[in-house]
Amino acid sequence: FVLMRRVVHSPFGATLTAIRDNRLRAMAIGIPVTSRLAVAYTLAAGVAGAAGALMTQTSGFASLDLFEFHRSADVLLILVIGGTGWLYGGVAGAIVFKLMQDALSAITPQYWTFWIGLFLVVLVLVGRERLIRPWTWFPRIFGGRKA
């Protein structure tokens, strides 16, 4: 995590941000887009490999059920909940997802995935920033300006 934070806040990370924002502009100012993306994907693969190795070391085995679709869907849902634009998004999303999973499965064991899916729909429709500030949902009721 500390290593990725250093990468994000380095000049290399600034060039990756420029590529993410506008690839054509980054190419126009002389950033080697293809090689930077290759290095970024290589770093991401290395981090994923290290995470898999640590998980295998912690659990003591690696089985094929770790690669099922629902596991990948959970990881993507964690990233959507936490946000992909900042480094702490995965951590925040994992915390929120795990708390929701534990609380909802205690209340309704059969339908906890429905409630997480409904939360995802609300998150997409309302937006992450507005979800944190519910008074911006209905500006006419609360007397604020349009969000």
C-alpha angles and dihedrals in degrees: 000000000000090000092052090047089055090049093049093050095044127092087260089058090050090055090050089052090051090050091049093049098046121353095189093051090049090053090047093056092050106262110149094234100182096050093044091052091048090053091046092051090047091052090048091050090050092051091048090049092049090049091051091048091050091048091050091048091049098046095037096230144045120221135177094251087075088071098053121128096251091057091054090045090052091053092049090047090051090053093048092049094046098038131244099232097078136044096240092053094094092050093046092045092049091051094048093044094049093046091049092045093051095043096044095044089053091053101037112009095184099045107037091111089056091056093048089049090051089050089052091052091050090047092053095044098043100031131233096267093049092044089062090050107043093179088074093062095080108024094177093058095048095038095240129130123270116285 
